mmCIF file of C-alpha atoms and ligand atoms in Angstrom:
data_model
loop_
_atom_site.group_PDB
_atom_site.id
_atom_site.type_symbol
_atom_site.label_atom_id
_atom_site.label_comp_id
_atom_site.label_asym_id
_atom_site.label_seq_id
_atom_site.Cartn_x
_atom_site.Cartn_y
_atom_site.Cartn_z
ATOM 1 C CA MET U 1 40.539 -33.903 -1.125
ATOM 2 C CA PHE U 2 38.849 -36.896 -0.363
ATOM 3 C CA THR U 3 40.198 -39.816 -2.344
ATOM 4 C CA ASP U 4 37.099 -41.760 -2.263
ATOM 5 C CA LYS U 5 35.273 -38.689 -3.906
ATOM 6 C CA MET U 6 37.500 -38.774 -6.995
ATOM 7 C CA ILE U 7 35.106 -38.186 -9.860
ATOM 8 C CA LEU U 8 35.702 -40.676 -12.666
ATOM 9 C CA ARG U 9 34.546 -39.294 -16.105
ATOM 10 C CA ILE U 10 36.612 -41.384 -18.267
ATOM 11 C CA PRO U 11 34.766 -43.672 -21.015
ATOM 12 C CA GLY U 12 35.558 -46.639 -18.866
ATOM 13 C CA PRO U 13 36.218 -47.964 -16.276
ATOM 14 C CA THR U 14 33.317 -46.142 -14.975
ATOM 15 C CA PRO U 15 32.327 -45.424 -11.290
ATOM 16 C CA ILE U 16 30.608 -48.343 -9.390
ATOM 17 C CA PRO U 17 27.250 -47.787 -7.607
ATOM 18 C CA PRO U 18 27.115 -48.585 -3.941
ATOM 19 C CA ARG U 19 24.613 -51.070 -4.206
ATOM 20 C CA VAL U 20 26.792 -52.981 -6.922
ATOM 21 C CA GLN U 21 29.954 -52.600 -4.736
ATOM 22 C CA GLN U 22 28.187 -54.100 -1.822
ATOM 23 C CA ALA U 23 26.847 -57.027 -3.958
ATOM 24 C CA MET U 24 30.300 -57.793 -4.892
ATOM 25 C CA ASN U 25 31.470 -58.065 -1.273
ATOM 26 C CA GLN U 26 29.259 -61.170 -0.660
ATOM 27 C CA PRO U 27 31.395 -64.054 0.704
ATOM 28 C CA MET U 28 32.597 -66.349 -2.066
ATOM 29 C CA ILE U 29 30.618 -69.391 -3.146
ATOM 30 C CA GLY U 30 31.508 -72.555 -5.076
ATOM 31 C CA HIS U 31 31.273 -72.040 -8.616
ATOM 32 C CA ARG U 32 29.801 -75.476 -9.321
ATOM 33 C CA SER U 33 27.154 -74.958 -6.630
ATOM 34 C CA GLY U 34 23.410 -74.943 -7.340
ATOM 35 C CA GLN U 35 23.417 -71.355 -5.850
ATOM 36 C CA PHE U 36 25.722 -70.046 -8.446
ATOM 37 C CA SER U 37 24.297 -72.075 -11.451
ATOM 38 C CA SER U 38 20.921 -70.462 -10.658
ATOM 39 C CA LEU U 39 22.429 -66.947 -10.103
ATOM 40 C CA PHE U 40 24.455 -67.201 -13.465
ATOM 41 C CA ALA U 41 21.583 -68.617 -15.542
ATOM 42 C CA ARG U 42 19.115 -65.946 -14.526
ATOM 43 C CA THR U 43 21.767 -63.205 -14.861
ATOM 44 C CA ALA U 44 22.596 -64.417 -18.575
ATOM 45 C CA GLU U 45 19.012 -64.348 -19.284
ATOM 46 C CA ARG U 46 18.398 -60.818 -18.143
ATOM 47 C CA LEU U 47 21.379 -59.526 -20.281
ATOM 48 C CA LYS U 48 19.324 -60.339 -23.545
ATOM 49 C CA THR U 49 17.250 -57.127 -23.354
ATOM 50 C CA TYR U 50 20.086 -54.878 -23.828
ATOM 51 C CA PHE U 51 21.367 -56.973 -26.655
ATOM 52 C CA GLY U 52 18.050 -56.980 -28.288
ATOM 53 C CA THR U 53 18.132 -60.765 -28.888
ATOM 54 C CA LYS U 54 16.435 -64.128 -28.172
ATOM 55 C CA GLN U 55 19.860 -65.838 -28.309
ATOM 56 C CA ASP U 56 21.695 -66.799 -25.423
ATOM 57 C CA VAL U 57 24.298 -64.258 -24.156
ATOM 58 C CA TYR U 58 27.640 -65.886 -22.813
ATOM 59 C CA ILE U 59 29.395 -64.279 -20.060
ATOM 60 C CA LEU U 60 33.339 -64.827 -19.976
ATOM 61 C CA ALA U 61 36.105 -63.753 -17.537
ATOM 62 C CA GLY U 62 38.107 -61.181 -19.517
ATOM 63 C CA SER U 63 38.164 -57.509 -20.552
ATOM 64 C CA GLY U 64 36.140 -56.519 -23.646
ATOM 65 C CA THR U 65 39.097 -57.307 -25.973
ATOM 66 C CA SER U 66 38.688 -61.134 -24.965
ATOM 67 C CA ALA U 67 35.201 -60.914 -26.602
ATOM 68 C CA LEU U 68 36.521 -59.000 -29.676
ATOM 69 C CA GLU U 69 38.983 -61.854 -30.038
ATOM 70 C CA MET U 70 36.437 -64.536 -29.496
ATOM 71 C CA SER U 71 34.325 -63.337 -32.297
ATOM 72 C CA VAL U 72 37.361 -63.459 -34.665
ATOM 73 C CA VAL U 73 38.663 -66.972 -33.690
ATOM 74 C CA ASN U 74 35.308 -68.777 -33.780
ATOM 75 C CA THR U 75 34.174 -67.502 -37.275
ATOM 76 C CA LEU U 76 37.303 -67.144 -39.427
ATOM 77 C CA GLN U 77 40.434 -69.331 -40.444
ATOM 78 C CA PRO U 78 43.846 -68.033 -41.641
ATOM 79 C CA ASN U 79 43.601 -66.733 -45.159
ATOM 80 C CA ASP U 80 39.884 -66.095 -45.108
ATOM 81 C CA GLU U 81 38.833 -62.394 -46.017
ATOM 82 C CA ALA U 82 37.246 -60.021 -43.667
ATOM 83 C CA ALA U 83 36.362 -56.377 -43.915
ATOM 84 C CA VAL U 84 37.227 -54.173 -40.892
ATOM 85 C CA LEU U 85 35.537 -50.692 -40.573
ATOM 86 C CA VAL U 86 38.097 -48.501 -38.910
ATOM 87 C CA SER U 87 36.755 -45.125 -37.538
ATOM 88 C CA GLY U 88 39.285 -44.902 -34.768
ATOM 89 C CA ALA U 89 41.433 -46.925 -32.097
ATOM 90 C CA PHE U 90 38.891 -49.738 -31.494
ATOM 91 C CA GLY U 91 38.403 -50.346 -35.281
ATOM 92 C CA GLU U 92 42.120 -50.660 -35.523
ATOM 93 C CA ARG U 93 42.136 -53.458 -32.763
ATOM 94 C CA PHE U 94 39.688 -55.459 -34.851
ATOM 95 C CA ALA U 95 42.005 -55.220 -37.808
ATOM 96 C CA LYS U 96 45.076 -56.127 -35.614
ATOM 97 C CA ILE U 97 43.401 -59.285 -34.034
ATOM 98 C CA CYS U 98 42.325 -60.412 -37.630
ATOM 99 C CA GLU U 99 45.919 -59.848 -38.835
ATOM 100 C CA ARG U 100 47.252 -61.903 -35.851
ATOM 101 C CA PHE U 101 45.416 -64.787 -37.021
ATOM 102 C CA GLY U 102 46.456 -64.684 -40.632
ATOM 103 C CA ILE U 103 43.092 -63.351 -41.961
ATOM 104 C CA VAL U 104 43.218 -61.226 -44.990
ATOM 105 C CA VAL U 105 42.103 -57.661 -43.874
ATOM 106 C CA HIS U 106 40.335 -55.094 -46.170
ATOM 107 C CA ARG U 107 40.196 -52.092 -44.209
ATOM 108 C CA LEU U 108 37.673 -49.381 -44.838
ATOM 109 C CA ASP U 109 39.233 -46.343 -43.174
ATOM 110 C CA VAL U 110 37.306 -43.006 -42.361
ATOM 111 C CA PRO U 111 38.876 -39.904 -40.842
ATOM 112 C CA TRP U 112 38.899 -40.028 -36.994
ATOM 113 C CA GLY U 113 35.838 -38.143 -35.710
ATOM 114 C CA GLU U 114 33.619 -39.195 -38.749
ATOM 115 C CA ALA U 115 31.346 -42.172 -39.060
ATOM 116 C CA VAL U 116 31.197 -45.128 -41.514
ATOM 117 C CA THR U 117 28.215 -44.222 -43.676
ATOM 118 C CA PRO U 118 25.861 -46.695 -45.365
ATOM 119 C CA ASP U 119 26.950 -45.281 -48.861
ATOM 120 C CA ILE U 120 30.703 -45.792 -48.223
ATOM 121 C CA LEU U 121 30.042 -49.188 -46.877
ATOM 122 C CA THR U 122 27.968 -50.186 -50.030
ATOM 123 C CA ASP U 123 30.608 -49.154 -52.339
ATOM 124 C CA PHE U 124 33.138 -50.827 -50.404
ATOM 125 C CA LEU U 125 31.483 -54.369 -50.181
ATOM 126 C CA ARG U 126 30.510 -54.456 -53.798
ATOM 127 C CA GLU U 127 34.188 -54.796 -54.675
ATOM 128 C CA LYS U 128 34.777 -57.433 -51.966
ATOM 129 C CA PRO U 129 32.697 -60.465 -52.770
ATOM 130 C CA ARG U 130 34.853 -62.917 -50.880
ATOM 131 C CA VAL U 131 34.656 -61.329 -47.599
ATOM 132 C CA LYS U 132 33.271 -63.802 -44.843
ATOM 133 C CA ALA U 133 32.851 -61.281 -41.995
ATOM 134 C CA VAL U 134 32.457 -57.477 -41.569
ATOM 135 C CA PHE U 135 33.639 -56.068 -38.269
ATOM 136 C CA ALA U 136 32.330 -52.724 -36.896
ATOM 137 C CA THR U 137 32.399 -50.530 -33.809
ATOM 138 C CA TYR U 138 29.120 -49.310 -32.553
ATOM 139 C CA CYS U 139 30.546 -46.451 -30.370
ATOM 140 C CA GLU U 140 34.125 -45.596 -31.368
ATOM 141 C CA THR U 141 35.429 -44.717 -27.867
ATOM 142 C CA SER U 142 38.526 -42.912 -29.158
ATOM 143 C CA THR U 143 36.456 -40.315 -31.097
ATOM 144 C CA GLY U 144 32.962 -40.269 -29.564
ATOM 145 C CA VAL U 145 31.327 -41.224 -32.750
ATOM 146 C CA LEU U 146 28.298 -43.499 -32.829
ATOM 147 C CA ASN U 147 28.385 -45.507 -35.963
ATOM 148 C CA PRO U 148 24.844 -46.059 -37.616
ATOM 149 C CA ILE U 149 24.943 -49.784 -37.017
ATOM 150 C CA ARG U 150 21.422 -50.424 -37.759
ATOM 151 C CA GLU U 151 21.921 -48.929 -41.459
ATOM 152 C CA LEU U 152 25.131 -50.568 -41.723
ATOM 153 C CA ALA U 153 23.632 -54.114 -40.766
ATOM 154 C CA GLN U 154 21.103 -53.604 -43.515
ATOM 155 C CA VAL U 155 23.953 -52.795 -46.068
ATOM 156 C CA VAL U 156 25.741 -55.929 -45.191
ATOM 157 C CA ARG U 157 22.671 -57.989 -45.373
ATOM 158 C CA GLU U 158 21.684 -56.518 -48.902
ATOM 159 C CA THR U 159 25.319 -56.571 -50.545
ATOM 160 C CA SER U 160 26.807 -59.861 -49.098
ATOM 161 C CA ASP U 161 26.490 -62.971 -47.227
ATOM 162 C CA ALA U 162 29.149 -62.091 -44.732
ATOM 163 C CA LEU U 163 28.571 -62.190 -41.003
ATOM 164 C CA PHE U 164 28.092 -58.778 -39.251
ATOM 165 C CA ILE U 165 30.177 -58.547 -36.105
ATOM 166 C CA VAL U 166 29.834 -55.594 -33.801
ATOM 167 C CA ASP U 167 31.819 -54.147 -30.968
ATOM 168 C CA ALA U 168 29.436 -52.375 -28.662
ATOM 169 C CA VAL U 169 31.685 -52.373 -25.601
ATOM 170 C CA SER U 170 31.276 -48.596 -24.815
ATOM 171 C CA CYS U 171 27.707 -48.154 -25.408
ATOM 172 C CA LEU U 172 25.622 -51.247 -24.801
ATOM 173 C CA GLY U 173 23.361 -50.910 -21.925
ATOM 174 C CA ALA U 174 23.093 -47.067 -22.680
ATOM 175 C CA VAL U 175 21.836 -47.133 -26.368
ATOM 176 C CA ALA U 176 19.330 -48.856 -28.424
ATOM 177 C CA CYS U 177 20.234 -52.075 -29.863
ATOM 178 C CA GLU U 178 18.001 -54.509 -31.648
ATOM 179 C CA MET U 179 20.484 -57.376 -32.652
ATOM 180 C CA ASP U 180 17.845 -59.761 -33.940
ATOM 181 C CA ASP U 181 15.805 -57.199 -35.757
ATOM 182 C CA TRP U 182 18.788 -55.219 -37.299
ATOM 183 C CA GLY U 183 20.453 -58.337 -38.440
ATOM 184 C CA ILE U 184 23.867 -58.207 -36.167
ATOM 185 C CA ASP U 185 25.315 -61.731 -36.319
ATOM 186 C CA ILE U 186 27.744 -61.239 -33.217
ATOM 187 C CA LEU U 187 27.495 -58.609 -30.742
ATOM 188 C CA VAL U 188 30.123 -58.226 -27.919
ATOM 189 C CA THR U 189 30.465 -55.831 -24.932
ATOM 190 C CA GLY U 190 32.149 -55.540 -21.640
ATOM 191 C CA SER U 191 31.471 -54.853 -17.935
ATOM 192 C CA GLN U 192 33.351 -51.731 -17.083
ATOM 193 C CA LYS U 193 31.385 -48.954 -19.456
ATOM 194 C CA ALA U 194 27.636 -48.629 -19.400
ATOM 195 C CA PHE U 195 27.262 -51.870 -17.222
ATOM 196 C CA MET U 196 28.754 -49.958 -14.220
ATOM 197 C CA LEU U 197 30.975 -52.932 -13.146
ATOM 198 C CA PRO U 198 34.787 -53.279 -12.757
ATOM 199 C CA THR U 199 36.685 -54.531 -15.806
ATOM 200 C CA GLY U 200 36.676 -58.411 -16.032
ATOM 201 C CA LEU U 201 33.491 -59.634 -17.720
ATOM 202 C CA ALA U 202 32.749 -59.813 -21.425
ATOM 203 C CA PHE U 203 29.520 -60.568 -22.901
ATOM 204 C CA ILE U 204 28.865 -62.028 -26.336
ATOM 205 C CA ALA U 205 25.987 -63.326 -28.356
ATOM 206 C CA ALA U 206 25.689 -64.922 -31.673
ATOM 207 C CA SER U 207 22.635 -65.256 -34.282
ATOM 208 C CA GLU U 208 21.653 -68.533 -35.847
ATOM 209 C CA ARG U 209 23.535 -67.588 -39.110
ATOM 210 C CA ALA U 210 26.789 -67.067 -36.921
ATOM 211 C CA TRP U 211 26.068 -70.430 -35.221
ATOM 212 C CA LYS U 212 26.038 -72.248 -38.459
ATOM 213 C CA VAL U 213 29.424 -70.828 -39.227
ATOM 214 C CA ILE U 214 30.801 -71.313 -35.821
ATOM 215 C CA GLU U 215 29.613 -75.014 -35.661
ATOM 216 C CA GLU U 216 31.671 -75.913 -38.837
ATOM 217 C CA GLN U 217 34.942 -74.529 -37.619
ATOM 218 C CA LYS U 218 37.669 -75.452 -35.338
ATOM 219 C CA PRO U 219 38.342 -72.336 -33.311
ATOM 220 C CA LEU U 220 41.676 -70.828 -33.471
ATOM 221 C CA ALA U 221 41.975 -70.398 -29.699
ATOM 222 C CA PHE U 222 41.340 -72.803 -26.667
ATOM 223 C CA TYR U 223 39.942 -70.308 -23.896
ATOM 224 C CA LEU U 224 37.785 -68.442 -26.228
ATOM 225 C CA ASP U 225 36.086 -71.531 -27.985
ATOM 226 C CA LEU U 226 32.491 -70.280 -28.165
ATOM 227 C CA LYS U 227 31.015 -73.883 -28.482
ATOM 228 C CA ALA U 228 32.446 -74.769 -25.023
ATOM 229 C CA TYR U 229 30.568 -71.802 -23.384
ATOM 230 C CA ARG U 230 27.381 -72.908 -25.285
ATOM 231 C CA LYS U 231 27.620 -76.479 -24.013
ATOM 232 C CA SER U 232 28.233 -75.143 -20.426
ATOM 233 C CA LEU U 233 25.586 -72.480 -20.355
ATOM 234 C CA ALA U 234 23.033 -75.374 -21.229
ATOM 235 C CA GLU U 235 24.096 -76.664 -17.954
ATOM 236 C CA LYS U 236 23.984 -73.119 -16.371
ATOM 237 C CA THR U 237 27.606 -72.848 -15.805
ATOM 238 C CA THR U 238 30.931 -71.892 -17.510
ATOM 239 C CA PRO U 239 33.737 -73.991 -18.898
ATOM 240 C CA TYR U 240 36.403 -72.450 -16.714
ATOM 241 C CA THR U 241 36.220 -70.649 -13.324
ATOM 242 C CA PRO U 242 33.625 -67.693 -13.601
ATOM 243 C CA ALA U 243 34.502 -64.458 -11.969
ATOM 244 C CA VAL U 244 31.857 -65.186 -9.177
ATOM 245 C CA SER U 245 32.113 -61.738 -7.432
ATOM 246 C CA LEU U 246 31.535 -59.919 -10.717
ATOM 247 C CA ILE U 247 28.486 -62.005 -11.379
ATOM 248 C CA PHE U 248 27.168 -61.086 -7.991
ATOM 249 C CA GLY U 249 27.670 -57.418 -8.884
ATOM 250 C CA LEU U 250 26.100 -58.008 -12.377
ATOM 251 C CA GLU U 251 22.843 -59.341 -10.885
ATOM 252 C CA GLU U 252 22.576 -56.078 -8.914
ATOM 253 C CA VAL U 253 23.318 -53.986 -12.213
ATOM 254 C CA CYS U 254 20.431 -55.942 -13.853
ATOM 255 C CA ASN U 255 18.231 -54.909 -10.874
ATOM 256 C CA MET U 256 19.178 -51.261 -11.421
ATOM 257 C CA LEU U 257 18.783 -51.221 -15.025
ATOM 258 C CA GLU U 258 15.263 -52.945 -14.739
ATOM 259 C CA GLU U 259 14.175 -50.513 -12.119
ATOM 260 C CA GLU U 260 14.973 -47.451 -14.373
ATOM 261 C CA GLY U 261 13.867 -49.235 -17.700
ATOM 262 C CA LEU U 262 15.684 -49.334 -20.738
ATOM 263 C CA PRO U 263 13.858 -46.592 -22.649
ATOM 264 C CA GLN U 264 14.503 -44.315 -19.711
ATOM 265 C CA ILE U 265 18.139 -45.239 -19.611
ATOM 266 C CA ILE U 266 18.421 -44.345 -23.226
ATOM 267 C CA ARG U 267 16.768 -41.057 -22.803
ATOM 268 C CA ARG U 268 19.206 -40.127 -19.754
ATOM 269 C CA HIS U 269 22.191 -40.840 -21.827
ATOM 270 C CA GLU U 270 20.932 -38.738 -24.754
ATOM 271 C CA LEU U 271 20.134 -36.011 -22.338
ATOM 272 C CA MET U 272 23.860 -36.018 -20.956
ATOM 273 C CA ARG U 273 25.120 -36.095 -24.479
ATOM 274 C CA ASP U 274 23.117 -32.935 -25.365
ATOM 275 C CA MET U 275 23.905 -31.151 -22.137
ATOM 276 C CA THR U 276 27.616 -31.765 -22.645
ATOM 277 C CA ARG U 277 27.657 -30.650 -26.274
ATOM 278 C CA ALA U 278 25.678 -27.421 -25.365
ATOM 279 C CA GLY U 279 28.063 -26.532 -22.513
ATOM 280 C CA MET U 280 31.174 -27.063 -24.743
ATOM 281 C CA ARG U 281 29.697 -25.106 -27.519
ATOM 282 C CA ALA U 282 29.083 -22.342 -25.233
ATOM 283 C CA LEU U 283 32.637 -22.355 -24.017
ATOM 284 C CA ASN U 284 33.749 -22.424 -27.731
ATOM 285 C CA ILE U 285 35.478 -25.711 -27.580
ATOM 286 C CA PRO U 286 35.164 -27.601 -30.771
ATOM 287 C CA LEU U 287 33.277 -30.906 -30.770
ATOM 288 C CA MET U 288 35.125 -33.762 -32.762
ATOM 289 C CA THR U 289 31.866 -35.084 -34.142
ATOM 290 C CA ALA U 290 28.801 -33.945 -35.782
ATOM 291 C CA ASP U 291 25.540 -34.032 -34.041
ATOM 292 C CA ALA U 292 24.085 -36.767 -36.318
ATOM 293 C CA TYR U 293 26.917 -39.226 -35.153
ATOM 294 C CA ALA U 294 27.519 -38.142 -31.566
ATOM 295 C CA SER U 295 27.543 -40.972 -29.051
ATOM 296 C CA PRO U 296 25.480 -40.646 -25.941
ATOM 297 C CA THR U 297 28.278 -42.307 -23.751
ATOM 298 C CA VAL U 298 31.327 -40.365 -24.604
ATOM 299 C CA THR U 299 32.003 -36.785 -25.961
ATOM 300 C CA SER U 300 35.557 -35.855 -27.635
ATOM 301 C CA LEU U 301 36.748 -32.225 -27.831
ATOM 302 C CA ASP U 302 39.469 -30.755 -29.903
ATOM 303 C CA PRO U 303 40.787 -27.476 -28.772
ATOM 304 C CA LYS U 304 42.840 -27.280 -31.888
ATOM 305 C CA GLY U 305 45.741 -25.674 -30.001
ATOM 306 C CA ALA U 306 43.768 -22.843 -28.337
ATOM 307 C CA PHE U 307 44.791 -24.407 -24.961
ATOM 308 C CA ASP U 308 46.806 -27.605 -23.952
ATOM 309 C CA ALA U 309 44.377 -30.399 -23.443
ATOM 310 C CA GLU U 310 46.836 -32.202 -21.112
ATOM 311 C CA GLU U 311 47.073 -29.071 -18.791
ATOM 312 C CA LEU U 312 43.289 -28.918 -18.537
ATOM 313 C CA ARG U 313 43.271 -32.549 -17.533
ATOM 314 C CA LYS U 314 46.042 -32.050 -15.006
ATOM 315 C CA VAL U 315 44.263 -29.256 -13.346
ATOM 316 C CA LEU U 316 40.986 -31.160 -13.176
ATOM 317 C CA ARG U 317 42.643 -34.062 -11.671
ATOM 318 C CA THR U 318 44.806 -32.210 -9.042
ATOM 319 C CA LYS U 319 42.543 -29.269 -8.127
ATOM 320 C CA PHE U 320 39.142 -30.631 -8.550
ATOM 321 C CA ASN U 321 39.530 -34.475 -8.228
ATOM 322 C CA LEU U 322 37.896 -34.909 -11.523
ATOM 323 C CA VAL U 323 39.158 -37.170 -14.119
ATOM 324 C CA ILE U 324 38.649 -36.973 -17.743
ATOM 325 C CA ALA U 325 40.329 -39.017 -20.598
ATOM 326 C CA GLY U 326 42.946 -37.735 -23.155
ATOM 327 C CA GLY U 327 43.347 -38.813 -26.785
ATOM 328 C CA GLN U 328 44.521 -42.168 -27.937
ATOM 329 C CA GLN U 329 47.273 -42.865 -30.795
ATOM 330 C CA HIS U 330 47.888 -39.737 -32.866
ATOM 331 C CA LEU U 331 45.298 -37.827 -30.812
ATOM 332 C CA LYS U 332 47.245 -38.270 -27.612
ATOM 333 C CA GLY U 333 48.037 -34.793 -25.991
ATOM 334 C CA LYS U 334 45.695 -33.099 -28.523
ATOM 335 C CA ILE U 335 42.194 -33.923 -27.513
ATOM 336 C CA PHE U 336 40.110 -34.589 -24.357
ATOM 337 C CA ARG U 337 37.165 -37.030 -23.907
ATOM 338 C CA ILE U 338 34.453 -36.819 -21.309
ATOM 339 C CA GLY U 339 32.673 -40.164 -20.165
ATOM 340 C CA HIS U 340 29.105 -39.790 -19.387
ATOM 341 C CA MET U 341 27.804 -43.247 -19.107
ATOM 342 C CA GLY U 342 26.637 -45.778 -16.582
ATOM 343 C CA TYR U 343 26.332 -44.439 -13.087
ATOM 344 C CA CYS U 344 26.063 -40.803 -14.286
ATOM 345 C CA GLU U 345 23.160 -38.433 -14.388
ATOM 346 C CA PRO U 346 22.340 -35.065 -15.729
ATOM 347 C CA LEU U 347 23.397 -33.351 -12.686
ATOM 348 C CA ASP U 348 26.713 -34.733 -12.815
ATOM 349 C CA VAL U 349 27.204 -33.239 -16.197
ATOM 350 C CA ILE U 350 26.685 -29.790 -14.733
ATOM 351 C CA GLN U 351 29.489 -30.530 -12.241
ATOM 352 C CA ILE U 352 31.684 -31.735 -15.061
ATOM 353 C CA ILE U 353 31.195 -28.610 -17.172
ATOM 354 C CA SER U 354 31.466 -26.387 -14.139
ATOM 355 C CA ALA U 355 34.806 -27.971 -13.306
ATOM 356 C CA ILE U 356 35.935 -27.514 -16.794
ATOM 357 C CA GLU U 357 35.056 -23.808 -16.825
ATOM 358 C CA MET U 358 37.205 -23.368 -13.725
ATOM 359 C CA ALA U 359 40.188 -25.338 -14.731
ATOM 360 C CA LEU U 360 40.136 -23.336 -18.126
ATOM 361 C CA HIS U 361 40.204 -20.148 -15.995
ATOM 362 C CA GLN U 362 42.913 -21.499 -13.962
ATOM 363 C CA ILE U 363 45.225 -22.148 -16.997
ATOM 364 C CA GLY U 364 44.484 -18.718 -18.372
ATOM 365 C CA VAL U 365 41.957 -19.316 -21.104
ATOM 366 C CA GLY U 366 39.456 -16.509 -21.301
ATOM 367 C CA VAL U 367 36.061 -18.192 -20.483
ATOM 368 C CA GLU U 368 33.012 -16.723 -18.976
ATOM 369 C CA LEU U 369 32.493 -18.687 -15.707
ATOM 370 C CA GLY U 370 28.962 -20.018 -15.728
ATOM 371 C CA ALA U 371 28.500 -19.937 -19.638
ATOM 372 C CA GLY U 372 28.691 -23.760 -20.282
ATOM 373 C CA VAL U 373 26.774 -24.523 -17.098
ATOM 374 C CA LYS U 374 23.935 -22.063 -18.154
ATOM 375 C CA ALA U 375 23.816 -23.847 -21.811
ATOM 376 C CA ALA U 376 23.612 -27.304 -20.058
ATOM 377 C CA GLN U 377 21.140 -26.437 -17.672
ATOM 378 C CA GLU U 378 18.885 -24.823 -20.269
ATOM 379 C CA VAL U 379 18.934 -28.231 -22.001
ATOM 380 C CA LEU U 380 18.201 -29.988 -18.742
ATOM 381 C CA VAL U 381 15.286 -27.685 -17.560
ATOM 382 C CA SER U 382 13.701 -28.082 -21.059
ATOM 383 C CA HIS U 383 13.535 -31.900 -20.459
ATOM 384 C CA VAL U 384 12.373 -32.156 -16.686
HETATM 385 C C1 PLP X 1 36.851 -50.403 -23.724
HETATM 386 C C2 PLP X 1 36.706 -50.831 -25.147
HETATM 387 C C3 PLP X 1 36.889 -52.091 -25.627
HETATM 388 C C4 PLP X 1 37.578 -53.130 -24.673
HETATM 389 O O1 PLP X 1 38.643 -52.884 -24.167
HETATM 390 P P1 PLP X 1 39.404 -53.746 -22.942
HETATM 391 O O2 PLP X 1 40.443 -52.917 -22.574
HETATM 392 O O3 PLP X 1 39.820 -54.929 -23.446
HETATM 393 O O4 PLP X 1 38.134 -53.985 -21.804
HETATM 394 C C5 PLP X 1 36.540 -52.566 -26.816
HETATM 395 N N1 PLP X 1 36.112 -51.737 -27.745
HETATM 396 C C6 PLP X 1 35.486 -50.575 -27.378
HETATM 397 C C7 PLP X 1 34.883 -49.785 -28.364
HETATM 398 C C8 PLP X 1 35.813 -50.016 -26.259
HETATM 399 O O5 PLP X 1 35.399 -48.829 -25.672
#
């Protein structure tokens, strides 16, 4: 098999488009040069569309978690109270970060595979009047749930004065997001999911309300001091050495996203979600999430013991050169997850489903070859 044809269908890192790869190969330039400053400033400006904000978007060198941590250390102090909505592994991460800094965490747990609904949140927040920030996950990558962030933001606005802080690492750039209109106070994402880049950049924006809180605080960290990034961006630069090559790549990503246009990008991801779900349903593999909360970027399947998810993944990887993800934490070994975001298009979904059918056949699961492909094709032809 061709190692450079490995088909990566995990929910991040995602495949890098050749144009982006090429852009990242440009010779290094000085990070304090005029050339870099103008590249950096215009690229940061172009990210605003995907955040749905007029506020500045800050770019830092770090994985997505660095921006999660940044949102905590700039807004809260030890013994402050925060609410964390936990619908899977990434909600857990927000809770852990808060706890590490001595913040009093009130967890709102929902079963993995389900979404946090506005009703549950309303009841929860009414009993927590001292909460200063509410942390939520837009796409919960560990389960494939897209939480109803717009409605949750409205609940936070109506029931408290808390800041609403959202992790959109595995969906921003692929789904609708209107940070300003919906009332999100801090929105964070990363480079290696729908933004089609390697890991290494994190993006963060804050509302005017959030900035009032941030300005009054001494941050609980040094590298992640948001005020330092704001001061530097005003001078078209970063406080510390930026990941120059990734910024080269980011500019090409912005070109690609603008060529396709956000409305079409959103439709493409919804179509890939619908094709994946139709295909898996036709193969009688249970979906982990209800249609209403299914993420357009990642789909989780729970075979419920009908076959070994790890065996399926192994056959896909070794016989078909196709990589999908397993489960995290207590779902490890039990479920599998298909990433369909970023540099992925509807025809790629046909390939994924076809390979899954063949791999299931290989491991002795009674599937009708072509049944899932047919169902996905039917969804696709009704859209073109
Ligand atoms: C990938 C991901 C992150 C960031 O993880 P890193 O490994 O730090 O890049 C955070 N939240 C969600 C929902 C994710 O999917």
